Amino acid sequence: MFTGSMVALITPMNEKGQICKSSLKKLINYHIKNGTSAIISVGTTGESATLNQHEHQYVIMLTLEIADGKIPIIAGTGANATTESILLTKKFENTGIIGCLTVTPYYNRPTQEGLYQHFKAISENTSLPQILYNVPSRTGCDLLPKTVIKLSKLKNIIGIKEATGDLSRVNQIKLKVNKNFVLISGDDATALDFINLGGKGVISVTANIAAKEMQDMCQLALNGNFTEAQKINQKLMPLHQHLFIESNPIPVKWIAKKLNLIQYNSLRLPMTPVSYSNRKKLEKIFKKSIIYKQ
């Protein structure tokens, strides 16, 4: 359940910035149809930082309801307060959620010991499988391999989404953890190389708009057909790169609207629509991309 192309799903909103249920249903059906391995609901790409606690829980449970068992749902449950992350995680026990993706505490800049104790406390207070999430470019702290290895020994910490883009970490971690510990890329541009080094898949931004292509690439690579996987990845690379031309999920929401996957290109402040100059760049890349006529 924790392999292949797993989408870090955008949270669609209407023109007033409220959750758009019809667009969410359309997105989920798109991923079911195109074979996405799992949906991560309300992670970074899902604008977790701008949803209140009620909305956070509502979107995840609505995603679970719409999916109706046709695709696994992983809940984003990270917070910069350990107690808040525990409370949020516990809300999804016995619901059908298959696991939680828990980002390192942002803004606080904890030490490695603080990170260990944070994830240990969460692990001790839930039976749900936990995927660690390391993205220092957004959180201001880096979960180092030595701490990941230490955490991997805890009962329900089953893997990590490693989003540094540092491929050397795959072997650093892989060589010292149990063989069942899952390494997942959190960086689309290096995901194929990550899998080739022993990773099991990617939690992807690009999959929001190229679900089939990302899943095909991952499955080919996992089956050892790196040459064919590379052909797909080369066609996707301009998207991988330009989806971060402004802060995620600004560009991916813009393209999702172009593809009619969502009804409105709405974000919540402090996120703002893509600038005019970057919109022109995205338009050019989009029209040349593998997904233009999908």
GROMACS .gro file of C-alpha atoms in nm:
model
  294
    1MET     CA    1   0.000   0.000   0.000
    2PHE     CA    2   0.296   0.234   0.046
    3THR     CA    3   0.462   0.189  -0.293
    4GLY     CA    4   0.435   0.340  -0.641
    5SER     CA    5   0.298   0.684  -0.721
    6MET     CA    6   0.114   0.832  -0.425
    7VAL     CA    7  -0.036   1.173  -0.484
    8ALA     CA    8   0.004   1.463  -0.242
    9LEU     CA    9  -0.347   1.579  -0.326
   10ILE     CA   10  -0.434   1.945  -0.370
   11THR     CA   11  -0.732   2.071  -0.170
   12PRO     CA   12  -0.979   2.227  -0.417
   13MET     CA   13  -1.158   2.543  -0.307
   14ASN     CA   14  -1.437   2.751  -0.457
   15GLU     CA   15  -1.422   3.121  -0.546
   16LYS     CA   16  -1.486   3.208  -0.178
   17GLY     CA   17  -1.203   2.989  -0.053
   18GLN     CA   18  -1.432   2.720   0.085
   19ILE     CA   19  -1.374   2.347   0.029
   20CYS     CA   20  -1.512   2.246  -0.313
   21LYS     CA   21  -1.668   1.902  -0.270
   22SER     CA   22  -1.750   1.853  -0.640
   23SER     CA   23  -1.390   1.921  -0.748
   24LEU     CA   24  -1.258   1.693  -0.474
   25LYS     CA   25  -1.479   1.414  -0.604
   26LYS     CA   26  -1.353   1.475  -0.958
   27LEU     CA   27  -0.991   1.462  -0.844
   28ILE     CA   28  -1.036   1.141  -0.648
   29ASN     CA   29  -1.211   0.970  -0.939
   30TYR     CA   30  -0.928   1.085  -1.167
   31HIS     CA   31  -0.675   0.908  -0.944
   32ILE     CA   32  -0.884   0.594  -0.912
   33LYS     CA   33  -0.920   0.578  -1.291
   34ASN     CA   34  -0.549   0.630  -1.353
   35GLY     CA   35  -0.416   0.381  -1.099
   36THR     CA   36  -0.258   0.609  -0.840
   37SER     CA   37  -0.141   0.389  -0.551
   38ALA     CA   38  -0.267   0.610  -0.266
   39ILE     CA   39  -0.389   0.960  -0.183
   40ILE     CA   40  -0.224   1.173   0.083
   41SER     CA   41  -0.493   1.408   0.209
   42VAL     CA   42  -0.407   1.747   0.361
   43GLY     CA   43  -0.032   1.739   0.341
   44THR     CA   44   0.180   2.037   0.236
   45THR     CA   45   0.033   2.036  -0.115
   46GLY     CA   46  -0.314   2.013   0.040
   47GLU     CA   47  -0.256   2.350   0.211
   48SER     CA   48  -0.266   2.206   0.561
   49ALA     CA   49  -0.117   2.528   0.699
   50THR     CA   50  -0.421   2.734   0.594
   51LEU     CA   51  -0.698   2.495   0.701
   52ASN     CA   52  -0.836   2.517   1.051
   53GLN     CA   53  -0.856   2.202   1.264
   54HIS     CA   54  -1.219   2.133   1.175
   55GLU     CA   55  -1.152   2.173   0.801
   56HIS     CA   56  -0.839   1.959   0.824
   57GLN     CA   57  -1.036   1.668   0.967
   58TYR     CA   58  -1.334   1.734   0.738
   59VAL     CA   59  -1.130   1.719   0.415
   60ILE     CA   60  -0.958   1.395   0.515
   61MET     CA   61  -1.283   1.226   0.614
   62LEU     CA   62  -1.459   1.355   0.301
   63THR     CA   63  -1.175   1.217   0.090
   64LEU     CA   64  -1.212   0.881   0.265
   65GLU     CA   65  -1.589   0.885   0.206
   66ILE     CA   66  -1.565   0.970  -0.164
   67ALA     CA   67  -1.287   0.716  -0.223
   68ASP     CA   68  -1.517   0.448  -0.082
   69GLY     CA   69  -1.239   0.194  -0.044
   70LYS     CA   70  -1.132   0.220  -0.409
   71ILE     CA   71  -0.799   0.385  -0.328
   72PRO     CA   72  -0.605   0.393   0.004
   73ILE     CA   73  -0.609   0.723   0.195
   74ILE     CA   74  -0.319   0.848   0.407
   75ALA     CA   75  -0.386   1.140   0.641
   76GLY     CA   76  -0.151   1.433   0.682
   77THR     CA   77  -0.125   1.478   1.058
   78GLY     CA   78   0.184   1.692   1.111
   79ALA     CA   79   0.191   1.988   1.350
   80ASN     CA   80   0.457   2.192   1.525
   81ALA     CA   81   0.315   2.097   1.866
   82THR     CA   82   0.351   1.731   1.958
   83THR     CA   83   0.023   1.727   2.152
   84GLU     CA   84  -0.165   1.867   1.852
   85SER     CA   85  -0.019   1.604   1.619
   86ILE     CA   86  -0.116   1.328   1.863
   87LEU     CA   87  -0.474   1.458   1.892
   88LEU     CA   88  -0.508   1.486   1.515
   89THR     CA   89  -0.365   1.138   1.459
   90LYS     CA   90  -0.601   0.980   1.711
   91LYS     CA   91  -0.903   1.124   1.527
   92PHE     CA   92  -0.833   0.891   1.234
   93GLU     CA   93  -0.804   0.564   1.424
   94ASN     CA   94  -1.064   0.305   1.323
   95THR     CA   95  -1.187   0.517   1.032
   96GLY     CA   96  -1.039   0.336   0.734
   97ILE     CA   97  -0.735   0.564   0.705
   98ILE     CA   98  -0.440   0.333   0.634
   99GLY     CA   99  -0.169   0.550   0.788
  100CYS     CA  100  -0.045   0.899   0.865
  101LEU     CA  101   0.217   1.122   0.707
  102THR     CA  102   0.372   1.335   0.980
  103VAL     CA  103   0.596   1.626   0.888
  104THR     CA  104   0.876   1.738   1.118
  105PRO     CA  105   0.766   2.019   1.353
  106TYR     CA  106   0.803   2.344   1.163
  107TYR     CA  107   0.920   2.683   1.297
  108ASN     CA  108   1.036   2.542   1.634
  109ARG     CA  109   1.364   2.414   1.487
  110PRO     CA  110   1.397   2.123   1.733
  111THR     CA  111   1.719   1.932   1.793
  112GLN     CA  112   1.760   1.573   1.673
  113GLU     CA  113   1.669   1.458   2.023
  114GLY     CA  114   1.360   1.677   2.010
  115LEU     CA  115   1.261   1.524   1.677
  116TYR     CA  116   1.312   1.174   1.814
  117GLN     CA  117   1.100   1.243   2.121
  118HIS     CA  118   0.829   1.409   1.908
  119PHE     CA  119   0.782   1.111   1.679
  120LYS     CA  120   0.826   0.864   1.966
  121ALA     CA  121   0.541   1.030   2.155
  122ILE     CA  122   0.313   1.010   1.852
  123SER     CA  123   0.404   0.645   1.797
  124GLU     CA  124   0.323   0.561   2.158
  125ASN     CA  125  -0.023   0.717   2.131
  126THR     CA  126  -0.158   0.553   1.817
  127SER     CA  127  -0.181   0.218   1.644
  128LEU     CA  128  -0.185   0.377   1.296
  129PRO     CA  129   0.124   0.326   1.076
  130GLN     CA  130   0.336   0.643   1.072
  131ILE     CA  131   0.538   0.776   0.779
  132LEU     CA  132   0.798   1.033   0.878
  133TYR     CA  133   0.815   1.338   0.651
  134ASN     CA  134   1.138   1.533   0.610
  135VAL     CA  135   1.123   1.856   0.409
  136PRO     CA  136   1.374   2.100   0.564
  137SER     CA  137   1.327   2.360   0.290
  138ARG     CA  138   0.980   2.424   0.434
  139THR     CA  139   1.011   2.333   0.801
  140GLY     CA  140   1.347   2.478   0.900
  141CYS     CA  141   1.472   2.149   1.048
  142ASP     CA  142   1.631   1.840   0.900
  143LEU     CA  143   1.554   1.487   1.020
  144LEU     CA  144   1.899   1.333   0.981
  145PRO     CA  145   1.956   0.969   0.877
  146LYS     CA  146   2.088   0.872   1.220
  147THR     CA  147   1.760   0.987   1.378
  148VAL     CA  148   1.553   0.812   1.111
  149ILE     CA  149   1.741   0.488   1.183
  150LYS     CA  150   1.673   0.526   1.555
  151LEU     CA  151   1.303   0.599   1.492
  152SER     CA  152   1.269   0.302   1.255
  153LYS     CA  153   1.300   0.071   1.557
  154LEU     CA  154   0.972   0.199   1.706
  155LYS     CA  155   0.664  -0.018   1.670
  156ASN     CA  156   0.458   0.161   1.404
  157ILE     CA  157   0.701   0.397   1.231
  158ILE     CA  158   0.706   0.219   0.896
  159GLY     CA  159   0.881   0.457   0.659
  160ILE     CA  160   0.992   0.804   0.556
  161LYS     CA  161   0.906   1.054   0.287
  162GLU     CA  162   1.249   1.203   0.220
  163ALA     CA  163   1.210   1.534   0.034
  164THR     CA  164   1.560   1.679   0.050
  165GLY     CA  165   1.652   1.558  -0.299
  166ASP     CA  166   1.974   1.422  -0.146
  167LEU     CA  167   2.003   1.076  -0.303
  168SER     CA  168   2.292   0.977  -0.076
  169ARG     CA  169   2.040   0.942   0.205
  170VAL     CA  170   1.876   0.640   0.044
  171ASN     CA  171   2.173   0.415   0.112
  172GLN     CA  172   2.257   0.584   0.443
  173ILE     CA  173   1.914   0.487   0.573
  174LYS     CA  174   1.851   0.166   0.378
  175LEU     CA  175   2.165  -0.009   0.500
  176LYS     CA  176   2.074   0.032   0.868
  177VAL     CA  177   1.698  -0.018   0.886
  178ASN     CA  178   1.474  -0.325   0.877
  179LYS     CA  179   1.405  -0.446   0.523
  180ASN     CA  180   1.035  -0.363   0.568
  181PHE     CA  181   1.105   0.006   0.640
  182VAL     CA  182   0.974   0.198   0.338
  183LEU     CA  183   1.177   0.475   0.174
  184ILE     CA  184   0.961   0.712  -0.031
  185SER     CA  185   1.081   1.007  -0.236
  186GLY     CA  186   0.925   1.345  -0.175
  187ASP     CA  187   1.100   1.510  -0.469
  188ASP     CA  188   0.954   1.446  -0.816
  189ALA     CA  189   1.265   1.552  -1.005
  190THR     CA  190   1.484   1.287  -0.837
  191ALA     CA  191   1.215   1.025  -0.766
  192LEU     CA  192   1.316   0.786  -1.043
  193ASP     CA  193   1.678   0.778  -0.927
  194PHE     CA  194   1.552   0.740  -0.569
  195ILE     CA  195   1.356   0.428  -0.669
  196ASN     CA  196   1.650   0.293  -0.864
  197LEU     CA  197   1.859   0.315  -0.546
  198GLY     CA  198   1.606   0.115  -0.348
  199GLY     CA  199   1.315   0.347  -0.277
  200LYS     CA  200   0.960   0.215  -0.305
  201GLY     CA  201   0.789   0.510  -0.469
  202VAL     CA  202   0.713   0.880  -0.451
  203ILE     CA  203   0.464   1.105  -0.278
  204SER     CA  204   0.416   1.329  -0.576
  205VAL     CA  205   0.303   1.680  -0.663
  206THR     CA  206   0.326   1.606  -1.037
  207ALA     CA  207   0.081   1.316  -0.997
  208ASN     CA  208  -0.195   1.570  -0.936
  209ILE     CA  209  -0.191   1.646  -1.308
  210ALA     CA  210  -0.009   1.345  -1.457
  211ALA     CA  211  -0.146   1.055  -1.255
  212LYS     CA  212  -0.113   0.779  -1.516
  213GLU     CA  213   0.232   0.887  -1.631
  214MET     CA  214   0.368   0.899  -1.275
  215GLN     CA  215   0.221   0.560  -1.188
  216ASP     CA  216   0.351   0.404  -1.511
  217MET     CA  217   0.698   0.545  -1.446
  218CYS     CA  218   0.705   0.415  -1.089
  219GLN     CA  219   0.581   0.068  -1.178
  220LEU     CA  220   0.830   0.031  -1.462
  221ALA     CA  221   1.113   0.132  -1.230
  222LEU     CA  222   0.994  -0.096  -0.948
  223ASN     CA  223   0.981  -0.382  -1.200
  224GLY     CA  224   1.340  -0.312  -1.304
  225ASN     CA  225   1.261  -0.153  -1.641
  226PHE     CA  226   1.459   0.162  -1.577
  227THR     CA  227   1.511   0.243  -1.948
  228GLU     CA  228   1.137   0.273  -2.021
  229ALA     CA  229   1.077   0.452  -1.693
  230GLN     CA  230   1.344   0.703  -1.788
  231LYS     CA  231   1.168   0.780  -2.117
  232ILE     CA  232   0.854   0.880  -1.930
  233ASN     CA  233   1.050   1.073  -1.670
  234GLN     CA  234   1.228   1.279  -1.935
  235LYS     CA  235   0.890   1.389  -2.071
  236LEU     CA  236   0.772   1.477  -1.722
  237MET     CA  237   1.088   1.661  -1.615
  238PRO     CA  238   0.978   2.010  -1.732
  239LEU     CA  239   0.667   1.968  -1.518
  240HIS     CA  240   0.867   1.842  -1.218
  241GLN     CA  241   1.080   2.154  -1.237
  242HIS     CA  242   0.819   2.419  -1.322
  243LEU     CA  243   0.567   2.306  -1.061
  244PHE     CA  244   0.800   2.475  -0.813
  245ILE     CA  245   0.847   2.797  -1.008
  246GLU     CA  246   0.646   2.950  -0.723
  247SER     CA  247   0.560   2.800  -0.386
  248ASN     CA  248   0.372   2.470  -0.404
  249PRO     CA  249   0.074   2.432  -0.466
  250ILE     CA  250   0.040   2.760  -0.660
  251PRO     CA  251   0.158   2.625  -1.000
  252VAL     CA  252  -0.003   2.280  -0.976
  253LYS     CA  253  -0.342   2.429  -0.894
  254TRP     CA  254  -0.313   2.657  -1.196
  255ILE     CA  255  -0.248   2.361  -1.429
  256ALA     CA  256  -0.516   2.149  -1.260
  257LYS     CA  257  -0.764   2.422  -1.347
  258LYS     CA  258  -0.635   2.424  -1.707
  259LEU     CA  259  -0.704   2.051  -1.724
  260ASN     CA  260  -1.051   2.104  -1.578
  261LEU     CA  261  -0.966   1.880  -1.282
  262ILE     CA  262  -1.081   2.154  -1.046
  263GLN     CA  263  -1.344   2.420  -1.099
  264TYR     CA  264  -1.158   2.715  -0.947
  265ASN     CA  265  -0.791   2.807  -0.915
  266SER     CA  266  -0.840   2.925  -0.557
  267LEU     CA  267  -0.585   2.943  -0.279
  268ARG     CA  268  -0.592   3.089   0.070
  269LEU     CA  269  -0.380   3.377   0.186
  270PRO     CA  270  -0.092   3.407   0.229
  271MET     CA  271  -0.080   3.194  -0.089
  272THR     CA  272  -0.166   3.398  -0.399
  273PRO     CA  273  -0.235   3.308  -0.764
  274VAL     CA  274   0.064   3.255  -0.991
  275SER     CA  275   0.219   3.580  -1.120
  276TYR     CA  276   0.163   3.693  -1.477
  277SER     CA  277   0.524   3.632  -1.584
  278ASN     CA  278   0.531   3.281  -1.439
  279ARG     CA  279   0.186   3.207  -1.580
  280LYS     CA  280   0.331   3.265  -1.925
  281LYS     CA  281   0.615   3.024  -1.851
  282LEU     CA  282   0.374   2.762  -1.720
  283GLU     CA  283   0.150   2.802  -2.024
  284LYS     CA  284   0.444   2.733  -2.254
  285ILE     CA  285   0.558   2.427  -2.058
  286PHE     CA  286   0.202   2.297  -2.026
  287LYS     CA  287   0.135   2.312  -2.400
  288LYS     CA  288   0.454   2.120  -2.473
  289SER     CA  289   0.399   1.864  -2.198
  290ILE     CA  290   0.297   1.500  -2.203
  291ILE     CA  291  -0.036   1.590  -2.039
  292TYR     CA  292  -0.155   1.869  -2.272
  293LYS     CA  293  -0.413   1.665  -2.464
  294GLN     CA  294  -0.515   1.425  -2.187
   0.00000   0.00000   0.00000
